[in-house]
């Protein structure tokens, strides 16, 4: 014990020596301060304690400025921004705070290709069983599939299973159950049928455990060696990095914090077929000494070892953003790569309104430096990236002195950015109704670009507020071509602003229009404390929310931003750098950038079906009305259409309608006379302005406008196009015997000198085979195809309800037009009704009713109408009756289905006389 104490004393000796040294230094400091402090300030004796306190205060006052200077230098070095600290407000200017080990770190090995060499016999399409057509999760699944352009079919889970095969090929590559219980509780027959399909065609199943009021503990899934616990609150989700399902999703990180909802299901299995895909922990799930307990399985993969069917079962829906990624990966895996999304994403950020903005909101030199610094960091993550600046030259140097210096610094760094023309004075193009003035203003911007050395050959432009792009203002497209040779633009408005998942592209007048995305930042969102919902709302969008998902789902992204969010607290810089980092943390997506022209070419190579535009009705969208040409009116669109088919009496009906004082038709066309033929021909690509010029607005008239084009009836694209523009329009069609119609068409074009009709008999035309000359086959098709009435009417009824369709019996129109016109007026709800009795009279020479003029003489149709043709050969009639038998039978069923009480006599005769 004595020795131990001696050793301790020896150990203390150096410490005591140090203490003595400190004491001597303290006494020295005290004496120095006594000598240094003027006695006139402190005439009284100062104690050692007071001197020591004063010394500490002096040291603190010296150290704090040094400390903050060092800290500021560290921050500047860290974020690589070279600008004065005086303008850096750390409390209001957020910096990206995304941290994960995967950024610039080694990637874990993953199988990103789910494709198999096996010969698959199923289509890349998803069959989704929902509880109801309005159930929330079912809608979420459908919206996700729409957003990613994956083909699908929705079925309400019920007693029967839809047809799953076609010609020994599976119709679906993956089956999805919104509620897995609907699968587990299927009756034996349907369950065996579905399971057999999955085994035979190597089709997997995705199922979701739906929340229930009853909490289950250790409940076994019916028929499977797996148990569930329901209604659990969870936190801290992580992924199984070894799972072969992961492709789009990148494992290695943890989603810290509570997971959305309190109705999670976890899985426990006692069979080797099951493998966890995702884990999480219970809230407050800690064991002894604060150690975390074993994680719980929230998504489980069934490898099919139990019953030869592969499955993925989710313990929660798609509220959790990570589940959306894993759902897409599950589709890819279970479809053997047929439903895989590409990992390539193109990315462009437009900055509209460069030089535009009120004083105090514009960018300053330090903001330009921040843009350049952030751009360099983004370039390390996104090859080829440059901010794309849209300039309006009129407002250059319109800020305060510091902001004007910002304008100059932008121009000093012209080569660091991409550039596009906005508008010289930022005026909306649809407000111009004079092409010369619009071109003059564009030239002012072009001359500004030349003067300042701004590149003006990008072939890209964006108009303020998307004006003139859609709804299309033809003057804008013309001026763009003449001044800038624009080849590509972008808009959020096609086919409408919301929902964003439905935005698409189109091509008009050889200008490619790309869908533009928003990032949640707008002109008014200048400061983060003013952001709707606060910073948490913005971060939610970045970290798995809307902005993150927008990039995940869209292969090509053009984001709209404004200059104001690059100054002030620089929210745009924060937003985009953060979301790119988050993408790197959680996905295997490969981001790159390119010029707008190259992006457009890539887009329409991916989606060639989107090249044709679909003109919607601006009157149905308040936002579209605001950016629509001011000389257009909703009242100038037709309220009903006579859609044909040809040679059934449409011209006679057009004439009778024109007599009506409350009805007015379109202006005549120089090429097609009374018919515009807009929806079914190349005229459609001339645009909505071209179409509406045929319907001038008459402010003093409330007449019903209509259009008659007999070629609309059998046009494949016509119903879709008509519905997009005129969803509430009424449709009028005339039907006669299809055999009679075919013969009438042949005689009609023969009378007009058609070479084929004059060289071939009617029977030769309708019996022409597929090896016949092309002109002969085309004539055969024009004779026969329009007569497949049920087929064409079904297409119209896909878009329009039966209440908007009025079918006229062509034989009654010919024999009793007054009755027909009375019924038509009732259908159109025109009041007061016009009495046709004194305005139509039967003409013995023409053999049909004509218009009465001045109470005596009649005015009939042109010379080409009312011709008398030789009767059709009996063999041709019998052939056609046999040809149309199935179509006429289907027509009878259709007419009864839509509530038509009386089947036309000609239809009954054709079915009765048709040879068996």
GROMACS .gro file of C-alpha atoms in nm, residues 412-684:
model
  273
  412UNK     CA    1  -1.933   3.797  -6.931
  413UNK     CA    2  -2.004   3.424  -6.889
  414UNK     CA    3  -2.211   3.372  -7.206
  415UNK     CA    4  -2.022   3.058  -7.304
  416UNK     CA    5  -2.089   2.894  -6.969
  417UNK     CA    6  -2.463   2.868  -7.038
  418UNK     CA    7  -2.706   2.761  -7.307
  419UNK     CA    8  -2.939   3.030  -7.442
  420UNK     CA    9  -3.282   3.060  -7.598
  421UNK     CA   10  -3.503   3.347  -7.708
  422UNK     CA   11  -3.791   3.442  -7.483
  423UNK     CA   12  -3.973   3.755  -7.603
  424UNK     CA   13  -3.821   4.102  -7.641
  425UNK     CA   14  -4.078   4.271  -7.419
  426UNK     CA   15  -4.208   3.958  -7.242
  427UNK     CA   16  -4.550   4.008  -7.399
  428UNK     CA   17  -4.766   3.703  -7.458
  429UNK     CA   18  -4.774   3.609  -7.827
  430UNK     CA   19  -5.147   3.539  -7.836
  431UNK     CA   20  -5.206   3.912  -7.775
  432UNK     CA   21  -5.060   3.986  -8.119
  433UNK     CA   22  -5.310   3.966  -8.403
  434UNK     CA   23  -5.064   4.122  -8.647
  435UNK     CA   24  -4.786   3.901  -8.781
  436UNK     CA   25  -4.567   4.194  -8.883
  437UNK     CA   26  -4.567   4.339  -8.533
  438UNK     CA   27  -4.485   4.002  -8.380
  439UNK     CA   28  -4.195   3.952  -8.620
  440UNK     CA   29  -4.067   4.304  -8.550
  441UNK     CA   30  -4.060   4.239  -8.175
  442UNK     CA   31  -3.879   3.908  -8.226
  443UNK     CA   32  -3.622   4.081  -8.442
  444UNK     CA   33  -3.554   4.331  -8.162
  445UNK     CA   34  -3.459   4.039  -7.939
  446UNK     CA   35  -3.249   3.886  -8.214
  447UNK     CA   36  -3.062   4.214  -8.270
  448UNK     CA   37  -3.000   4.235  -7.896
  449UNK     CA   38  -2.852   3.885  -7.905
  450UNK     CA   39  -2.623   3.979  -8.194
  451UNK     CA   40  -2.510   4.295  -8.016
  452UNK     CA   41  -2.426   4.112  -7.693
  453UNK     CA   42  -2.279   3.800  -7.853
  454UNK     CA   43  -2.556   3.570  -7.728
  455UNK     CA   44  -2.592   3.253  -7.941
  456UNK     CA   45  -2.923   3.254  -8.127
  457UNK     CA   46  -2.905   2.934  -8.328
  458UNK     CA   47  -3.030   2.683  -8.068
  459UNK     CA   48  -3.354   2.629  -8.260
  460UNK     CA   49  -3.540   2.646  -7.927
  461UNK     CA   50  -3.772   2.904  -7.779
  462UNK     CA   51  -4.031   2.935  -7.504
  463UNK     CA   52  -4.307   3.193  -7.498
  464UNK     CA   53  -4.410   3.382  -7.183
  465UNK     CA   54  -4.674   3.193  -6.983
  466UNK     CA   55  -4.674   2.927  -7.261
  467UNK     CA   56  -4.892   3.160  -7.464
  468UNK     CA   57  -4.946   3.064  -7.827
  469UNK     CA   58  -4.788   2.718  -7.801
  470UNK     CA   59  -5.105   2.542  -7.688
  471UNK     CA   60  -5.374   2.642  -7.764
  472UNK     CA   61  -5.178   2.709  -8.081
  473UNK     CA   62  -5.158   3.068  -8.206
  474UNK     CA   63  -5.062   3.026  -8.569
  475UNK     CA   64  -4.892   3.366  -8.590
  476UNK     CA   65  -4.642   3.255  -8.325
  477UNK     CA   66  -4.546   2.941  -8.514
  478UNK     CA   67  -4.504   3.141  -8.835
  479UNK     CA   68  -4.296   3.414  -8.671
  480UNK     CA   69  -4.077   3.163  -8.488
  481UNK     CA   70  -3.991   2.995  -8.816
  482UNK     CA   71  -3.915   3.318  -9.001
  483UNK     CA   72  -3.707   3.492  -8.733
  484UNK     CA   73  -3.540   3.220  -8.528
  485UNK     CA   74  -3.586   2.903  -8.736
  486UNK     CA   75  -3.735   2.744  -8.426
  487UNK     CA   76  -3.754   2.365  -8.443
  488UNK     CA   77  -3.848   2.283  -8.085
  489UNK     CA   78  -4.036   2.443  -7.796
  490UNK     CA   79  -4.197   2.319  -7.475
  491UNK     CA   80  -4.510   2.372  -7.270
  492UNK     CA   81  -4.684   2.250  -6.957
  493UNK     CA   82  -5.025   2.303  -7.116
  494UNK     CA   83  -5.060   2.007  -7.354
  495UNK     CA   84  -5.304   1.853  -7.335
  496UNK     CA   85  -5.363   2.042  -7.009
  497UNK     CA   86  -5.169   2.159  -6.706
  498UNK     CA   87  -5.288   1.895  -6.461
  499UNK     CA   88  -5.239   1.617  -6.393
  500UNK     CA   89  -4.873   1.645  -6.483
  501UNK     CA   90  -4.845   1.271  -6.549
  502UNK     CA   91  -5.059   1.316  -6.861
  503UNK     CA   92  -4.845   1.584  -7.023
  504UNK     CA   93  -4.738   1.478  -7.369
  505UNK     CA   94  -4.561   1.612  -7.676
  506UNK     CA   95  -4.678   1.687  -8.028
  507UNK     CA   96  -4.550   1.834  -8.355
  508UNK     CA   97  -4.717   2.130  -8.522
  509UNK     CA   98  -4.597   2.304  -8.838
  510UNK     CA   99  -4.267   2.113  -8.811
  511UNK     CA  100  -4.201   2.250  -8.462
  512UNK     CA  101  -4.159   1.980  -8.197
  513UNK     CA  102  -4.339   2.062  -7.873
  514UNK     CA  103  -4.204   1.886  -7.565
  515UNK     CA  104  -4.383   1.844  -7.232
  516UNK     CA  105  -4.237   2.078  -6.972
  517UNK     CA  106  -4.224   1.993  -6.603
  518UNK     CA  107  -4.240   2.213  -6.296
  519UNK     CA  108  -4.020   2.187  -5.990
  520UNK     CA  109  -4.255   2.360  -5.747
  521UNK     CA  110  -4.079   2.698  -5.775
  522UNK     CA  111  -4.254   2.992  -5.936
  523UNK     CA  112  -4.196   3.364  -5.968
  524UNK     CA  113  -4.372   3.433  -5.640
  525UNK     CA  114  -4.172   3.163  -5.454
  526UNK     CA  115  -3.866   3.376  -5.387
  527UNK     CA  116  -3.788   3.296  -5.025
  528UNK     CA  117  -3.805   2.962  -4.851
  529UNK     CA  118  -4.002   3.106  -4.560
  530UNK     CA  119  -4.268   3.205  -4.816
  531UNK     CA  120  -4.280   2.860  -4.976
  532UNK     CA  121  -4.635   2.713  -4.958
  533UNK     CA  122  -4.618   2.465  -4.673
  534UNK     CA  123  -4.272   2.577  -4.564
  535UNK     CA  124  -3.934   2.418  -4.615
  536UNK     CA  125  -4.062   2.077  -4.506
  537UNK     CA  126  -4.302   2.077  -4.803
  538UNK     CA  127  -4.022   2.158  -5.048
  539UNK     CA  128  -3.793   1.896  -4.895
  540UNK     CA  129  -4.071   1.641  -4.915
  541UNK     CA  130  -4.095   1.703  -5.290
  542UNK     CA  131  -3.718   1.662  -5.323
  543UNK     CA  132  -3.675   1.360  -5.099
  544UNK     CA  133  -3.899   1.105  -5.268
  545UNK     CA  134  -4.191   1.334  -5.346
  546UNK     CA  135  -4.327   1.496  -5.660
  547UNK     CA  136  -4.006   1.644  -5.801
  548UNK     CA  137  -3.809   1.326  -5.736
  549UNK     CA  138  -4.079   1.108  -5.891
  550UNK     CA  139  -4.112   1.337  -6.193
  551UNK     CA  140  -3.751   1.262  -6.288
  552UNK     CA  141  -3.790   0.892  -6.212
  553UNK     CA  142  -4.099   0.850  -6.431
  554UNK     CA  143  -4.010   1.075  -6.727
  555UNK     CA  144  -3.722   0.974  -6.953
  556UNK     CA  145  -3.685   1.334  -7.071
  557UNK     CA  146  -3.732   1.624  -6.829
  558UNK     CA  147  -3.740   1.993  -6.915
  559UNK     CA  148  -3.796   2.198  -6.600
  560UNK     CA  149  -3.939   2.547  -6.601
  561UNK     CA  150  -3.781   2.789  -6.353
  562UNK     CA  151  -3.756   3.168  -6.326
  563UNK     CA  152  -3.470   3.407  -6.267
  564UNK     CA  153  -3.604   3.525  -5.929
  565UNK     CA  154  -3.539   3.187  -5.771
  566UNK     CA  155  -3.171   3.206  -5.863
  567UNK     CA  156  -3.130   3.532  -5.673
  568UNK     CA  157  -3.262   3.615  -5.330
  569UNK     CA  158  -3.224   3.291  -5.130
  570UNK     CA  159  -3.145   3.085  -5.446
  571UNK     CA  160  -3.411   2.823  -5.395
  572UNK     CA  161  -3.365   2.680  -5.744
  573UNK     CA  162  -2.998   2.602  -5.682
  574UNK     CA  163  -3.087   2.436  -5.354
  575UNK     CA  164  -3.373   2.240  -5.509
  576UNK     CA  165  -3.196   2.092  -5.808
  577UNK     CA  166  -2.866   2.009  -5.644
  578UNK     CA  167  -3.057   1.841  -5.362
  579UNK     CA  168  -3.283   1.631  -5.583
  580UNK     CA  169  -2.993   1.516  -5.801
  581UNK     CA  170  -2.806   1.403  -5.490
  582UNK     CA  171  -3.114   1.226  -5.360
  583UNK     CA  172  -3.151   1.046  -5.693
  584UNK     CA  173  -2.793   0.930  -5.664
  585UNK     CA  174  -2.858   0.806  -5.312
  586UNK     CA  175  -3.165   0.598  -5.393
  587UNK     CA  176  -3.164   0.508  -5.762
  588UNK     CA  177  -2.943   0.368  -6.036
  589UNK     CA  178  -3.071   0.632  -6.275
  590UNK     CA  179  -2.809   0.777  -6.505
  591UNK     CA  180  -2.874   1.147  -6.552
  592UNK     CA  181  -2.735   1.335  -6.849
  593UNK     CA  182  -2.818   1.655  -7.031
  594UNK     CA  183  -2.836   1.766  -7.391
  595UNK     CA  184  -2.951   2.047  -7.618
  596UNK     CA  185  -3.328   2.097  -7.656
  597UNK     CA  186  -3.310   1.989  -8.019
  598UNK     CA  187  -3.143   1.660  -7.930
  599UNK     CA  188  -3.388   1.607  -7.644
  600UNK     CA  189  -3.680   1.654  -7.885
  601UNK     CA  190  -3.539   1.409  -8.136
  602UNK     CA  191  -3.489   1.154  -7.857
  603UNK     CA  192  -3.840   1.211  -7.725
  604UNK     CA  193  -4.021   1.150  -8.052
  605UNK     CA  194  -3.802   0.852  -8.123
  606UNK     CA  195  -3.926   0.707  -7.794
  607UNK     CA  196  -4.289   0.811  -7.853
  608UNK     CA  197  -4.358   0.832  -8.228
  609UNK     CA  198  -4.731   0.795  -8.161
  610UNK     CA  199  -4.733   1.144  -8.006
  611UNK     CA  200  -4.625   1.329  -8.318
  612UNK     CA  201  -4.986   1.402  -8.420
  613UNK     CA  202  -5.151   1.671  -8.208
  614UNK     CA  203  -5.490   1.641  -8.045
  615UNK     CA  204  -5.665   1.979  -8.040
  616UNK     CA  205  -5.860   2.030  -7.720
  617UNK     CA  206  -6.129   2.286  -7.653
  618UNK     CA  207  -5.977   2.599  -7.493
  619UNK     CA  208  -6.322   2.685  -7.361
  620UNK     CA  209  -6.307   2.388  -7.123
  621UNK     CA  210  -6.000   2.518  -6.939
  622UNK     CA  211  -5.991   2.864  -6.774
  623UNK     CA  212  -5.613   2.876  -6.803
  624UNK     CA  213  -5.629   2.795  -7.173
  625UNK     CA  214  -5.889   3.063  -7.228
  626UNK     CA  215  -5.650   3.319  -7.078
  627UNK     CA  216  -5.377   3.231  -7.328
  628UNK     CA  217  -5.606   3.186  -7.626
  629UNK     CA  218  -5.615   3.424  -7.920
  630UNK     CA  219  -5.836   3.719  -7.823
  631UNK     CA  220  -6.021   3.714  -8.156
  632UNK     CA  221  -6.148   3.360  -8.093
  633UNK     CA  222  -6.479   3.280  -7.929
  634UNK     CA  223  -6.626   2.970  -7.770
  635UNK     CA  224  -6.951   3.050  -7.950
  636UNK     CA  225  -6.796   2.991  -8.290
  637UNK     CA  226  -6.750   2.618  -8.243
  638UNK     CA  227  -7.021   2.390  -8.392
  639UNK     CA  228  -7.285   2.249  -8.160
  640UNK     CA  229  -7.356   1.942  -8.371
  641UNK     CA  230  -7.197   1.744  -8.654
  642UNK     CA  231  -7.346   1.547  -8.939
  643UNK     CA  232  -7.087   1.270  -8.962
  644UNK     CA  233  -7.205   1.065  -9.261
  645UNK     CA  234  -7.143   0.812  -9.401
  646UNK     CA  235  -7.113   0.907  -9.767
  647UNK     CA  236  -7.395   0.835 -10.011
  648UNK     CA  237  -7.665   0.802  -9.746
  649UNK     CA  238  -7.837   1.140  -9.792
  650UNK     CA  239  -7.607   1.374  -9.600
  651UNK     CA  240  -7.619   1.645  -9.866
  652UNK     CA  241  -7.999   1.645  -9.862
  653UNK     CA  242  -7.996   1.672  -9.483
  654UNK     CA  243  -7.744   1.958  -9.505
  655UNK     CA  244  -7.980   2.141  -9.739
  656UNK     CA  245  -8.281   2.089  -9.516
  657UNK     CA  246  -8.087   2.211  -9.211
  658UNK     CA  247  -7.978   2.523  -9.398
  659UNK     CA  248  -8.344   2.620  -9.444
  660UNK     CA  249  -8.390   2.639  -9.067
  661UNK     CA  250  -8.373   3.002  -8.945
  662UNK     CA  251  -8.202   2.903  -8.617
  663UNK     CA  252  -7.935   2.683  -8.773
  664UNK     CA  253  -7.623   2.790  -8.961
  665UNK     CA  254  -7.352   2.584  -9.125
  666UNK     CA  255  -6.984   2.654  -9.172
  667UNK     CA  256  -6.857   2.870  -9.455
  668UNK     CA  257  -6.790   2.671  -9.774
  669UNK     CA  258  -6.443   2.537  -9.850
  670UNK     CA  259  -6.274   2.620 -10.178
  671UNK     CA  260  -6.162   2.258 -10.205
  672UNK     CA  261  -6.440   2.047 -10.055
  673UNK     CA  262  -6.741   2.278 -10.096
  674UNK     CA  263  -6.983   2.252  -9.802
  675UNK     CA  264  -6.759   2.001  -9.621
  676UNK     CA  265  -6.457   2.109  -9.417
  677UNK     CA  266  -6.322   1.754  -9.365
  678UNK     CA  267  -6.113   1.872  -9.073
  679UNK     CA  268  -6.107   1.580  -8.831
  680UNK     CA  269  -6.021   1.304  -9.076
  681UNK     CA  270  -5.774   1.458  -9.318
  682UNK     CA  271  -5.453   1.659  -9.342
  683UNK     CA  272  -5.659   1.968  -9.269
  684UNK     CA  273  -5.637   1.864  -8.903
   0.00000   0.00000   0.00000
